[in-house]
Each structure stands twice: as C-alpha cells, then as structure tokens.
N, CA, C and O atoms as a GROMACS GRO file, in nm:
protein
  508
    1UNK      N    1 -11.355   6.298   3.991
    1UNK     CA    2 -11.266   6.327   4.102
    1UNK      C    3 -11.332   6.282   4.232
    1UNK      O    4 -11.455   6.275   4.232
    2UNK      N    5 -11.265   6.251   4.341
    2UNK     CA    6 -11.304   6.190   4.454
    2UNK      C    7 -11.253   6.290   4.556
    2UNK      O    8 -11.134   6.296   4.589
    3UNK      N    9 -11.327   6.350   4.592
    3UNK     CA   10 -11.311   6.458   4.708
    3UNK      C   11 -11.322   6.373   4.845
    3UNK      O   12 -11.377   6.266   4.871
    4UNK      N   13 -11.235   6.482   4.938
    4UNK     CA   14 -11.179   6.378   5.084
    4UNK      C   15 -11.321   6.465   5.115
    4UNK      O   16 -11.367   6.554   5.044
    5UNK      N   17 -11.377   6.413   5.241
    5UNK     CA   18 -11.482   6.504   5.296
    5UNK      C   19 -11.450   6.487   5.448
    5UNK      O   20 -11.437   6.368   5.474
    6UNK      N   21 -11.436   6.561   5.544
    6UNK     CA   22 -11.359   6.542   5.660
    6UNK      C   23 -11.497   6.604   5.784
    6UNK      O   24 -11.534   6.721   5.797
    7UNK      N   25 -11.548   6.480   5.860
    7UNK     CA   26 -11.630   6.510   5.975
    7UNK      C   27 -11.545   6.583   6.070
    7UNK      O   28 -11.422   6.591   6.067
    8UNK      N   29 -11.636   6.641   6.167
    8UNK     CA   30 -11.610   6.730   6.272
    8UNK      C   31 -11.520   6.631   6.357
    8UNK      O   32 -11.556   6.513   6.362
    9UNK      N   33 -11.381   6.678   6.440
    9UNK     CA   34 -11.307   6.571   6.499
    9UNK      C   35 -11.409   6.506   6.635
    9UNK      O   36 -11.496   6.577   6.685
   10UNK      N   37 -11.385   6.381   6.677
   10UNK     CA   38 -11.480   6.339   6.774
   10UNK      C   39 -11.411   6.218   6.857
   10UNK      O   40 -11.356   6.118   6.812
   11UNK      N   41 -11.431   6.260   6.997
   11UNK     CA   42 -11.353   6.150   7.066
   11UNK      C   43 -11.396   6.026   7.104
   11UNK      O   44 -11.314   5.950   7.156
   12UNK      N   45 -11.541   5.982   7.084
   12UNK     CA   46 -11.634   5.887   7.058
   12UNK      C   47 -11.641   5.761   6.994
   12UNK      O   48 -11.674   5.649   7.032
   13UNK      N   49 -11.594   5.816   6.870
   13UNK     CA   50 -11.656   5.735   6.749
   13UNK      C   51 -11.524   5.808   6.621
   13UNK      O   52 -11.520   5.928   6.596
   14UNK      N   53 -11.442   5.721   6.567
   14UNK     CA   54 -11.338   5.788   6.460
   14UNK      C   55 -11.234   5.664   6.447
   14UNK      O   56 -11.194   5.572   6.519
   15UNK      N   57 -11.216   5.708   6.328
   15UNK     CA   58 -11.088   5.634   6.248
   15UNK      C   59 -10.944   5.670   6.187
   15UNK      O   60 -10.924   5.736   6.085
   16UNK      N   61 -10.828   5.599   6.293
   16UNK     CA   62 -10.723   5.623   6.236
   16UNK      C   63 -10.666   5.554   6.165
   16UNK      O   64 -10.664   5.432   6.180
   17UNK      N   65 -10.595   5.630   6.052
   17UNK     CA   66 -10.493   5.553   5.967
   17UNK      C   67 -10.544   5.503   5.834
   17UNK      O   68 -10.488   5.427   5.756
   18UNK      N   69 -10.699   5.578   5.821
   18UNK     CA   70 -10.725   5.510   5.734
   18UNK      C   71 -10.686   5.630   5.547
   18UNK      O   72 -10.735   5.740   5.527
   19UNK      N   73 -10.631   5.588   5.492
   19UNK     CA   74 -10.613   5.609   5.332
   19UNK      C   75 -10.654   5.544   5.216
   19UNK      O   76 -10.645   5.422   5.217
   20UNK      N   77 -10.707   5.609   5.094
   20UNK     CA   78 -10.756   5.556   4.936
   20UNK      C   79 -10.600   5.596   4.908
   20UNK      O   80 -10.504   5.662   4.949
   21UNK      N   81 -10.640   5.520   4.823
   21UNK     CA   82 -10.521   5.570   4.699
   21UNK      C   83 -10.644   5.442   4.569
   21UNK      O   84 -10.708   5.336   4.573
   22UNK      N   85 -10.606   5.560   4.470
   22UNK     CA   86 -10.668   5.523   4.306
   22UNK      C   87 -10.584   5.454   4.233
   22UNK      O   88 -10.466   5.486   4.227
   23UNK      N   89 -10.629   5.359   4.174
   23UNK     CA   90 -10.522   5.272   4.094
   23UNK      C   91 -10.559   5.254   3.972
   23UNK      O   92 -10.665   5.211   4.018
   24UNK      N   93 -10.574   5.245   3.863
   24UNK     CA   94 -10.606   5.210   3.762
   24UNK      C   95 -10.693   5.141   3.708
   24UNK      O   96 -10.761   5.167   3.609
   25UNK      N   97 -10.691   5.026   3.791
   25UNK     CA   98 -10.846   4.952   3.787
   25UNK      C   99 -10.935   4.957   3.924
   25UNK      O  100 -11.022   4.876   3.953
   26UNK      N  101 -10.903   5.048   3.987
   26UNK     CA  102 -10.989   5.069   4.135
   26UNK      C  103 -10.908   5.125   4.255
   26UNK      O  104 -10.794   5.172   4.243
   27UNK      N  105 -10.969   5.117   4.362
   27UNK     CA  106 -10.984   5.197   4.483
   27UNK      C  107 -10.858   5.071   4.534
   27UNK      O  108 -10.833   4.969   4.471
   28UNK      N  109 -10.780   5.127   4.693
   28UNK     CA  110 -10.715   5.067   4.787
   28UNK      C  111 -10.735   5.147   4.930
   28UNK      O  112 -10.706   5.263   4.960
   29UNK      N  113 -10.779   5.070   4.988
   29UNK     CA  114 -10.736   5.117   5.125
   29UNK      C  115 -10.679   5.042   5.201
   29UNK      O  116 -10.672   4.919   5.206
   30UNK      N  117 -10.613   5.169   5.296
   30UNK     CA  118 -10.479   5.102   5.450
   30UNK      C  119 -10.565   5.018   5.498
   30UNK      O  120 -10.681   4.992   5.466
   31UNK      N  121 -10.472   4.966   5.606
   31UNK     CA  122 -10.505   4.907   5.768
   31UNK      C  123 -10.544   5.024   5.864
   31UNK      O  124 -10.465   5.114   5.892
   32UNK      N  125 -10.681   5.014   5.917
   32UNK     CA  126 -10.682   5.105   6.015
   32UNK      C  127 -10.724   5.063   6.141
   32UNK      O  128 -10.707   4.954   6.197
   33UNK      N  129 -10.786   5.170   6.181
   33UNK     CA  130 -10.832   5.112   6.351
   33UNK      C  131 -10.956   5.219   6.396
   33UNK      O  132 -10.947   5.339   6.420
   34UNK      N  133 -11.072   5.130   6.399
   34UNK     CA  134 -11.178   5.219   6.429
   34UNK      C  135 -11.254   5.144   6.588
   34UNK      O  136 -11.292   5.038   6.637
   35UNK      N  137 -11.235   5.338   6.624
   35UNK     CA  138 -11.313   5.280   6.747
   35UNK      C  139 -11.440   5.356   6.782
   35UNK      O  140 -11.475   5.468   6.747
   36UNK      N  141 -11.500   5.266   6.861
   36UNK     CA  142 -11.612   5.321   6.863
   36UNK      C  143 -11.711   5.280   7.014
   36UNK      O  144 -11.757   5.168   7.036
   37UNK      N  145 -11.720   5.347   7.062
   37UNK     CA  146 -11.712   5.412   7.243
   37UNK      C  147 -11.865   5.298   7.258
   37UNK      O  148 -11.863   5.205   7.338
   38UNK      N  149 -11.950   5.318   7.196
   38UNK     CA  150 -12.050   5.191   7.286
   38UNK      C  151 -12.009   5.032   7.281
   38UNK      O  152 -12.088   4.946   7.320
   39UNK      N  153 -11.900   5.003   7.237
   39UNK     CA  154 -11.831   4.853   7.175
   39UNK      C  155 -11.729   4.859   7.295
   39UNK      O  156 -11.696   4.753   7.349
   40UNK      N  157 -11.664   5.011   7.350
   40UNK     CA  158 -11.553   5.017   7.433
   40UNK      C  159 -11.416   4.905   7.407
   40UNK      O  160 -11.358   4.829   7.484
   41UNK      N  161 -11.402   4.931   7.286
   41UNK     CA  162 -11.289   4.856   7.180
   41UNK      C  163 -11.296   4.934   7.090
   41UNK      O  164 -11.388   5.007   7.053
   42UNK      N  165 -11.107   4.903   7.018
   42UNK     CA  166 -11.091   4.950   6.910
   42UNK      C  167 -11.114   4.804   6.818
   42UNK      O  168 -11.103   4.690   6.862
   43UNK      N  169 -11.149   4.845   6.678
   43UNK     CA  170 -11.171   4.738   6.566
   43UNK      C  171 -11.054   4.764   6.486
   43UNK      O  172 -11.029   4.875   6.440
   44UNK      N  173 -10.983   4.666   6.471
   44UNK     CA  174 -10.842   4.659   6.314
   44UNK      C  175 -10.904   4.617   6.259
   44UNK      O  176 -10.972   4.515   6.267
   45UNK      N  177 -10.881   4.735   6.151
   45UNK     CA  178 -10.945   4.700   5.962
   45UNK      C  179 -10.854   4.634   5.884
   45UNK      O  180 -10.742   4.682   5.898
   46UNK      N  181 -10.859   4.535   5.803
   46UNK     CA  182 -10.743   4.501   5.739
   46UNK      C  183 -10.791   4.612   5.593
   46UNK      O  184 -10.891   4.678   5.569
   47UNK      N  185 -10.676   4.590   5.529
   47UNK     CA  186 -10.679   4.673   5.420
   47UNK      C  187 -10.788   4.626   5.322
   47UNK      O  188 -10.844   4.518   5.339
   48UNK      N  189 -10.818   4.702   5.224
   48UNK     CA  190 -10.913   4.610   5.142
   48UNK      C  191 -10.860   4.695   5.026
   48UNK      O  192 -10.790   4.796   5.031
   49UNK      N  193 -10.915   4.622   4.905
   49UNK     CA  194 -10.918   4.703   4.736
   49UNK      C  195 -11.028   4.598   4.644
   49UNK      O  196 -11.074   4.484   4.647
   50UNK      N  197 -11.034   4.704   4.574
   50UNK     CA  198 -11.119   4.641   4.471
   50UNK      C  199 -11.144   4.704   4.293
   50UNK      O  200 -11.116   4.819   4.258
   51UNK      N  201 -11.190   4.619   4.222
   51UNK     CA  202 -11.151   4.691   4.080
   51UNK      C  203 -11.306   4.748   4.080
   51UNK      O  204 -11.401   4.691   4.132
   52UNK      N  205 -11.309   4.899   3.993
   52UNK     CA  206 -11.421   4.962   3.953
   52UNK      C  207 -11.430   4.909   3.815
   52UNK      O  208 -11.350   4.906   3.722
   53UNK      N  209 -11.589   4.856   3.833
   53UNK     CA  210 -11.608   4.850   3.662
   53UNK      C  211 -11.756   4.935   3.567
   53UNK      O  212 -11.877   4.948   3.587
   54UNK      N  213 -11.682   4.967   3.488
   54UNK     CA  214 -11.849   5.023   3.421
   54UNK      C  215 -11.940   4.974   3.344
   54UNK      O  216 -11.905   4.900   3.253
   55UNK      N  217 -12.059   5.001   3.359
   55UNK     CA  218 -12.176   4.970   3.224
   55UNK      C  219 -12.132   5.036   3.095
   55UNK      O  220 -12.040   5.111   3.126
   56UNK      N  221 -12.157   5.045   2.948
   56UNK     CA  222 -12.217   5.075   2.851
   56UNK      C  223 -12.290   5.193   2.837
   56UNK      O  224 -12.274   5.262   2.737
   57UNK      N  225 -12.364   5.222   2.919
   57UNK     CA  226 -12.450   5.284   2.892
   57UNK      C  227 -12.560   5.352   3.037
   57UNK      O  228 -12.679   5.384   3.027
   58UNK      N  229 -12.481   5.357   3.150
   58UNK     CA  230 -12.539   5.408   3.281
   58UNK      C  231 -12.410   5.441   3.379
   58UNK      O  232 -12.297   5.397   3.361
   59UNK      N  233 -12.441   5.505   3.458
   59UNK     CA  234 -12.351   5.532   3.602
   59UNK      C  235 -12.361   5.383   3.689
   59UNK      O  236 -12.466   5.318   3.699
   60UNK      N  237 -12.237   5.347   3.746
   60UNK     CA  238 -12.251   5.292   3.832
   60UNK      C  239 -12.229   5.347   3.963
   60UNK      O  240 -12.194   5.464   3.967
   61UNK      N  241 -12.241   5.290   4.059
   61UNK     CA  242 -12.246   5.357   4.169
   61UNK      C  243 -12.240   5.249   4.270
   61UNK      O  244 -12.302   5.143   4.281
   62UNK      N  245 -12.107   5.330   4.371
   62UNK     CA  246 -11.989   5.197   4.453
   62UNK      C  247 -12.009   5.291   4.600
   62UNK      O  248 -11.966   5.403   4.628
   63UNK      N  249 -12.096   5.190   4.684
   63UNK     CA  250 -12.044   5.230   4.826
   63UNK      C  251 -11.985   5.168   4.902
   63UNK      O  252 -12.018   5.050   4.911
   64UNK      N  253 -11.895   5.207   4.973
   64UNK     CA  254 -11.833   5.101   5.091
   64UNK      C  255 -11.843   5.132   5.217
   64UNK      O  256 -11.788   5.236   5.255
   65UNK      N  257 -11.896   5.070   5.286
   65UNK     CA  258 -11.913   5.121   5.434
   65UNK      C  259 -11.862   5.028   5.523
   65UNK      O  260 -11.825   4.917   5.486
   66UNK      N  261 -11.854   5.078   5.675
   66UNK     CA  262 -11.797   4.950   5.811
   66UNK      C  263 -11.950   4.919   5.843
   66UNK      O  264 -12.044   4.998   5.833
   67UNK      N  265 -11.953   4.797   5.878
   67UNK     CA  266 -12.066   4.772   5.922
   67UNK      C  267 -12.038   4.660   6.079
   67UNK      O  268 -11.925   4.624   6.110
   68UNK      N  269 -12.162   4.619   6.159
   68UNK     CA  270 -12.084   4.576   6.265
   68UNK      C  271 -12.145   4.445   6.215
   68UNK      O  272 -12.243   4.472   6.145
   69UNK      N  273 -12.120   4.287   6.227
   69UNK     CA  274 -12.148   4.192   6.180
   69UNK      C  275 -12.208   4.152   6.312
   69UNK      O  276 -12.138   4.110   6.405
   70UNK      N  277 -12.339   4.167   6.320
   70UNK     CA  278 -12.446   4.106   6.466
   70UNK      C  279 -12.373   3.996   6.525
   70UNK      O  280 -12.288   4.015   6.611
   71UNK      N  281 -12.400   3.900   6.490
   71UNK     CA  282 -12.373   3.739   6.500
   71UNK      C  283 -12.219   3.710   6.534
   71UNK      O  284 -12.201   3.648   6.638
   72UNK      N  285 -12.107   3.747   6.461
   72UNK     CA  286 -11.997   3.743   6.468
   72UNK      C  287 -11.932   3.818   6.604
   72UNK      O  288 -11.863   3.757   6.686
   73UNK      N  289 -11.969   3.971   6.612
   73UNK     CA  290 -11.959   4.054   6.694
   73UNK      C  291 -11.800   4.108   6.655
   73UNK      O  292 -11.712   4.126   6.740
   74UNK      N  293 -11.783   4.131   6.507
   74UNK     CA  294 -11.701   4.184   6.435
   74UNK      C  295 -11.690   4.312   6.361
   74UNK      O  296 -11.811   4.324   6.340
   75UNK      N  297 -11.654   4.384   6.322
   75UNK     CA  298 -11.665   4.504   6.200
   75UNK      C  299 -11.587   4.436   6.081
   75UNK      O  300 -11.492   4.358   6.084
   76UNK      N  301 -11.658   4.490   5.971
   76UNK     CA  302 -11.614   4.384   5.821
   76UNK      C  303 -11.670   4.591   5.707
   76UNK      O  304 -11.722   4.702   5.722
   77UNK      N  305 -11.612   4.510   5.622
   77UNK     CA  306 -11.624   4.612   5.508
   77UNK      C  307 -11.752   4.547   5.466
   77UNK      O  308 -11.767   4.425   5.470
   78UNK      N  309 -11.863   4.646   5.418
   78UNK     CA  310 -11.936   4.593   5.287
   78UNK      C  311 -11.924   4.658   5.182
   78UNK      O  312 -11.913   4.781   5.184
   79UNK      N  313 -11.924   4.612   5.108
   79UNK     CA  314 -11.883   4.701   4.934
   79UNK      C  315 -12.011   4.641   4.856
   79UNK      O  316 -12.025   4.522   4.827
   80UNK      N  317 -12.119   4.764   4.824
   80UNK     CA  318 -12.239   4.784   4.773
   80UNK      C  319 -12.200   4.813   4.583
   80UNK      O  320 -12.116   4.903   4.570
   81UNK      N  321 -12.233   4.772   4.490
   81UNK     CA  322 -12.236   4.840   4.348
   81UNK      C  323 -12.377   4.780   4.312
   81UNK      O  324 -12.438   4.674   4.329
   82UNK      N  325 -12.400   4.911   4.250
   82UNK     CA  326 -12.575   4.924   4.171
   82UNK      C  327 -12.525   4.995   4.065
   82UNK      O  328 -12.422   5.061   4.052
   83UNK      N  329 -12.632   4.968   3.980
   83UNK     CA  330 -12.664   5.069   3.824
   83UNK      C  331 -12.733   5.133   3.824
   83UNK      O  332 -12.850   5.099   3.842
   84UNK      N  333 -12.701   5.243   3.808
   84UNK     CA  334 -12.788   5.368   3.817
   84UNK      C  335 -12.941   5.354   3.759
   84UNK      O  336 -12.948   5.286   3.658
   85UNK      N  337 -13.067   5.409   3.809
   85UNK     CA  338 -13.160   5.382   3.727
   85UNK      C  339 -13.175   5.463   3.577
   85UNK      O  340 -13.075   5.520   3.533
   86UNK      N  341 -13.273   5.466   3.517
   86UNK     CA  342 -13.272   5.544   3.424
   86UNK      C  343 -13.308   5.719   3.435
   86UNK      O  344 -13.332   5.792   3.339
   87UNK      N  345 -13.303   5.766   3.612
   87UNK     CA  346 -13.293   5.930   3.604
   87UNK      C  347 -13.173   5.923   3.670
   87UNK      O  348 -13.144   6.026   3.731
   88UNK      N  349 -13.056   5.790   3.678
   88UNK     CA  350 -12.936   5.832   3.705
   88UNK      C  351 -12.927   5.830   3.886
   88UNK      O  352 -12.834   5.890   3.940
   89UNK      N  353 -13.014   5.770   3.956
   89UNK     CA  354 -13.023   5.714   4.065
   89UNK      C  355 -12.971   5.581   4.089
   89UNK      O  356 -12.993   5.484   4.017
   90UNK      N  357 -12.882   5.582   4.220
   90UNK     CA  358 -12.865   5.430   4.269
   90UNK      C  359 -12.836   5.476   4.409
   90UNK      O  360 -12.797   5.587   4.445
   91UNK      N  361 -12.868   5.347   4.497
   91UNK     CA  362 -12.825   5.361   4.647
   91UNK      C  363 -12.728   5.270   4.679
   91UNK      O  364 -12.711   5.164   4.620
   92UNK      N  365 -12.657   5.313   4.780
   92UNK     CA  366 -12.541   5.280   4.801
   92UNK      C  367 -12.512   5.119   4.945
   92UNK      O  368 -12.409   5.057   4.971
   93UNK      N  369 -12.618   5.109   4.987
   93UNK     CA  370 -12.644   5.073   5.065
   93UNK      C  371 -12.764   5.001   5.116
   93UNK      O  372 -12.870   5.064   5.122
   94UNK      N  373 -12.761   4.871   5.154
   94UNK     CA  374 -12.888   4.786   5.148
   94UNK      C  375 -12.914   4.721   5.279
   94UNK      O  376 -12.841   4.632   5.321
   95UNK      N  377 -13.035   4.774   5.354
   95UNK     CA  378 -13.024   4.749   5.447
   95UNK      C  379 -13.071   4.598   5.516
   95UNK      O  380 -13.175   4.542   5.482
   96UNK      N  381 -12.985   4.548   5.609
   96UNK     CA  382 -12.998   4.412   5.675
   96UNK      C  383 -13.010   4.416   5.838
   96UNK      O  384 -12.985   4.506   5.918
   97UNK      N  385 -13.061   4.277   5.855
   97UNK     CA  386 -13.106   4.271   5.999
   97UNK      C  387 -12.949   4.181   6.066
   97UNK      O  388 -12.919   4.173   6.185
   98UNK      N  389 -12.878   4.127   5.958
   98UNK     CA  390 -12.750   4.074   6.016
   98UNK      C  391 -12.652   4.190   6.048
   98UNK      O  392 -12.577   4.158   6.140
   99UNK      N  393 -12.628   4.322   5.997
   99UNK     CA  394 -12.572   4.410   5.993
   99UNK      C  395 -12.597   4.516   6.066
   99UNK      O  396 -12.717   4.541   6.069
  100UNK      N  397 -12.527   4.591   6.129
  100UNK     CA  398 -12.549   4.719   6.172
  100UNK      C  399 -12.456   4.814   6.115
  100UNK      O  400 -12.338   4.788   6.134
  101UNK      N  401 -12.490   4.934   6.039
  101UNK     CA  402 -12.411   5.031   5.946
  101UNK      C  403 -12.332   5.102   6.062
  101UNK      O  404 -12.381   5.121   6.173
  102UNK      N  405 -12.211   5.137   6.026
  102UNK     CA  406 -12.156   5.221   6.178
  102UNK      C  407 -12.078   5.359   6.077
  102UNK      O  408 -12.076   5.476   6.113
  103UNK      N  409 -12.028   5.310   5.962
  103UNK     CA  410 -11.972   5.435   5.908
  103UNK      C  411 -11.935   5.431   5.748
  103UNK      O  412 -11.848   5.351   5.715
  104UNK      N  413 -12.000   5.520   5.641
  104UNK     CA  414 -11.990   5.539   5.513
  104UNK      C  415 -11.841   5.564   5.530
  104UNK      O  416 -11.789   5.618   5.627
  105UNK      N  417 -11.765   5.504   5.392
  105UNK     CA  418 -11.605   5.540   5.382
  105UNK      C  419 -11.622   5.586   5.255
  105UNK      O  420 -11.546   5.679   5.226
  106UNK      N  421 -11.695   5.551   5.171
  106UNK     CA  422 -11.687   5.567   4.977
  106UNK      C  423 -11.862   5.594   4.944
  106UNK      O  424 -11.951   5.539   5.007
  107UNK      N  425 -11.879   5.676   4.848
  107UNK     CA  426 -11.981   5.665   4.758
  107UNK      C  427 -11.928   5.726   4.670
  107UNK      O  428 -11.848   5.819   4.682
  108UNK      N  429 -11.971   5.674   4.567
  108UNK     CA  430 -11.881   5.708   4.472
  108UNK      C  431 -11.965   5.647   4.345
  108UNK      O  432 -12.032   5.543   4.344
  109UNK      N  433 -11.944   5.737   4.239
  109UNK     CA  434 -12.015   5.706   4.085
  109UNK      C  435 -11.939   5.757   3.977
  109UNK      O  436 -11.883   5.864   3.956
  110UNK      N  437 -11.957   5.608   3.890
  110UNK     CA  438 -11.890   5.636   3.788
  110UNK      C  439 -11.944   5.611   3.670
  110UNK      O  440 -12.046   5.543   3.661
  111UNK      N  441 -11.858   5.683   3.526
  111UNK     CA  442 -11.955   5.704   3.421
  111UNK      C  443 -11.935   5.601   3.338
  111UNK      O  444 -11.847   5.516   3.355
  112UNK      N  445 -12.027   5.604   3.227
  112UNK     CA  446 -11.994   5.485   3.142
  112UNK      C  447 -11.810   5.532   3.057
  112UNK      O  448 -11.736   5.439   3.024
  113UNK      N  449 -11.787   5.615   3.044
  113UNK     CA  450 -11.651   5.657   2.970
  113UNK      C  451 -11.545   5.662   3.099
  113UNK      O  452 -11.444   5.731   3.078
  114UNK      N  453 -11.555   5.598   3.229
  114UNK     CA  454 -11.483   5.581   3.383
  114UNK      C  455 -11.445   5.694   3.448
  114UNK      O  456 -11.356   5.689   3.532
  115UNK      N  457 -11.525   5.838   3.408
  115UNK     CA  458 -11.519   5.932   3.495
  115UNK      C  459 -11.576   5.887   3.620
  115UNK      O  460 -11.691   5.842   3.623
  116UNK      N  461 -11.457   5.903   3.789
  116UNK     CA  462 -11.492   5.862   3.890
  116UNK      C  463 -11.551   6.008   3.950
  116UNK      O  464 -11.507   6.120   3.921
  117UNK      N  465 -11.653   5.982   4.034
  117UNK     CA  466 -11.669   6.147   4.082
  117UNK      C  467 -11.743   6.076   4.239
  117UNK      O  468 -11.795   5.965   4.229
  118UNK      N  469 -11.743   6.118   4.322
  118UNK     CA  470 -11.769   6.089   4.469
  118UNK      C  471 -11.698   6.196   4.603
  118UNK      O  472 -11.628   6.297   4.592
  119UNK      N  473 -11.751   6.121   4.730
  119UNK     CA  474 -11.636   6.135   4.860
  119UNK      C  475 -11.623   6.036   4.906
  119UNK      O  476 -11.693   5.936   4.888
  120UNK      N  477 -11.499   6.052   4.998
  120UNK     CA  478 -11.395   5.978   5.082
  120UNK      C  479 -11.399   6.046   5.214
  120UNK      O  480 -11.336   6.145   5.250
  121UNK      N  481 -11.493   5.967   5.286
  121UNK     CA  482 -11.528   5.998   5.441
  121UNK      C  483 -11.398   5.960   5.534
  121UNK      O  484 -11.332   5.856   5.531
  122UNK      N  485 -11.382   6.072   5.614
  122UNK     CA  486 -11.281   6.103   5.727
  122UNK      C  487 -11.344   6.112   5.844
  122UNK      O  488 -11.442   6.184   5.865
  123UNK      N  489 -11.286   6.034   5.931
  123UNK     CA  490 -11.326   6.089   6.090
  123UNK      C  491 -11.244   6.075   6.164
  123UNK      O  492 -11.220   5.964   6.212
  124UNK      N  493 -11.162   6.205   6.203
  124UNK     CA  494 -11.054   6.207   6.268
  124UNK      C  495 -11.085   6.185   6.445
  124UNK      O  496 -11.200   6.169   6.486
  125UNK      N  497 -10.972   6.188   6.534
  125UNK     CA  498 -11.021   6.156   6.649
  125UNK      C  499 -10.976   6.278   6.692
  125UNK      O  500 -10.886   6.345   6.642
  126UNK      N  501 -11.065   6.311   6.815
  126UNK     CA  502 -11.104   6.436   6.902
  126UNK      C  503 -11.029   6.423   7.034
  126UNK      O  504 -10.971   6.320   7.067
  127UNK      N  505 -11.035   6.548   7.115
  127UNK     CA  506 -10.989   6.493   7.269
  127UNK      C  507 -11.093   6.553   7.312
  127UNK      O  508 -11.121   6.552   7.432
   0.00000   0.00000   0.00000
C-alpha cells in the first residue's frame, strides 16, 4: 500500500495539483505547478508515469523526486530504481553535482510477488 504523507502547509516552497493514481503496471502522475520562493517562479510539471518492475528474488526500490537541472535552469523529474541489498536496503536517490534535489514525491518498495508498500509526498500551499 502507498500511503499519502502530507507536510506541514507552507507558503514558501509547495505543490499544486499534483496526484498518483496506480495502474497496473505502475505509477501516473498529473500536471502540476511547483513553486518555490528562492527561484521567485512557479515550475509546470508535465505529467509523468512509469511501469514498476520486479526482481525474482529481492525488493526493489523506486524513488522519484523534482530536482532543479543546474545548467538548464529547469525542474525535471528524476526517477531512481535500485535492488535492494541483501539486508533489504536500497537508496532512493543518487547524488549529483548537475542536480539540485528540491523535493521527494515517491519512495516506494516493492516485493518480488509486486507487493507495493511506500509514501506519496504532499506539500500543500500555506498563506
């Protein structure tokens, strides 16, 4: 199961409009709009989806985060998947000097038999 997990509201830094919905072979998300107060712009997300797949014989483990693209001077999705190690560890996230992380949306792990279990990060906007 994929639990919503909902940050404290904030007038700063937050995202509207954004929704998962589960599909059969993977995750979907809306179009949203994230803004974020040191950029003094809002960013349009286009929608994204993607299929979950499993190992045999380990957890996988799917993060998706906004990240800000240095060079471009854009926000882009990155979508992270690792295999769990053998005590059932993976990270979600790999860090780069082209990238700046601005906000987790998914972590999420799944089993070798496609039990999904994770959260679905919210950040509503504040006044």
């Amino acid at each position: 199961m994929i639990k919503e997990f909902i940050f404290p509201k904030n007038r700063w830094s937050y995202i509207e409009g954004l929704q998962m919905v589960e599909t059969e072979t993977g995750l979907s998300f809306t179009a949203c709009n994230y803004t974020e107060s040191k950029f003094d712009k809002a960013f349009n997300m286009e929608p994204v989806e993607f299929d979950i797949l499993t190992e045999s014989d380990r957890n996988v483990g799917y993060g998706l985060h906004m990240v800000y693209a240095k060079a471009k001077g854009v926000m882009e999705y990155k979508l992270f998947r690792m295999v769990a190690d053998a005590d059932g560890y993976f990270f979600d996230y790999v860090d780069s000097t082209e990238y700046m992380l601005m906000k987790q949306i998914l972590r999420l792990a799944v089993s070798p038999d496609g039990e999904r279990t994770g959260e679905f990060y919210l950040y509503p906007k504040g006044e």
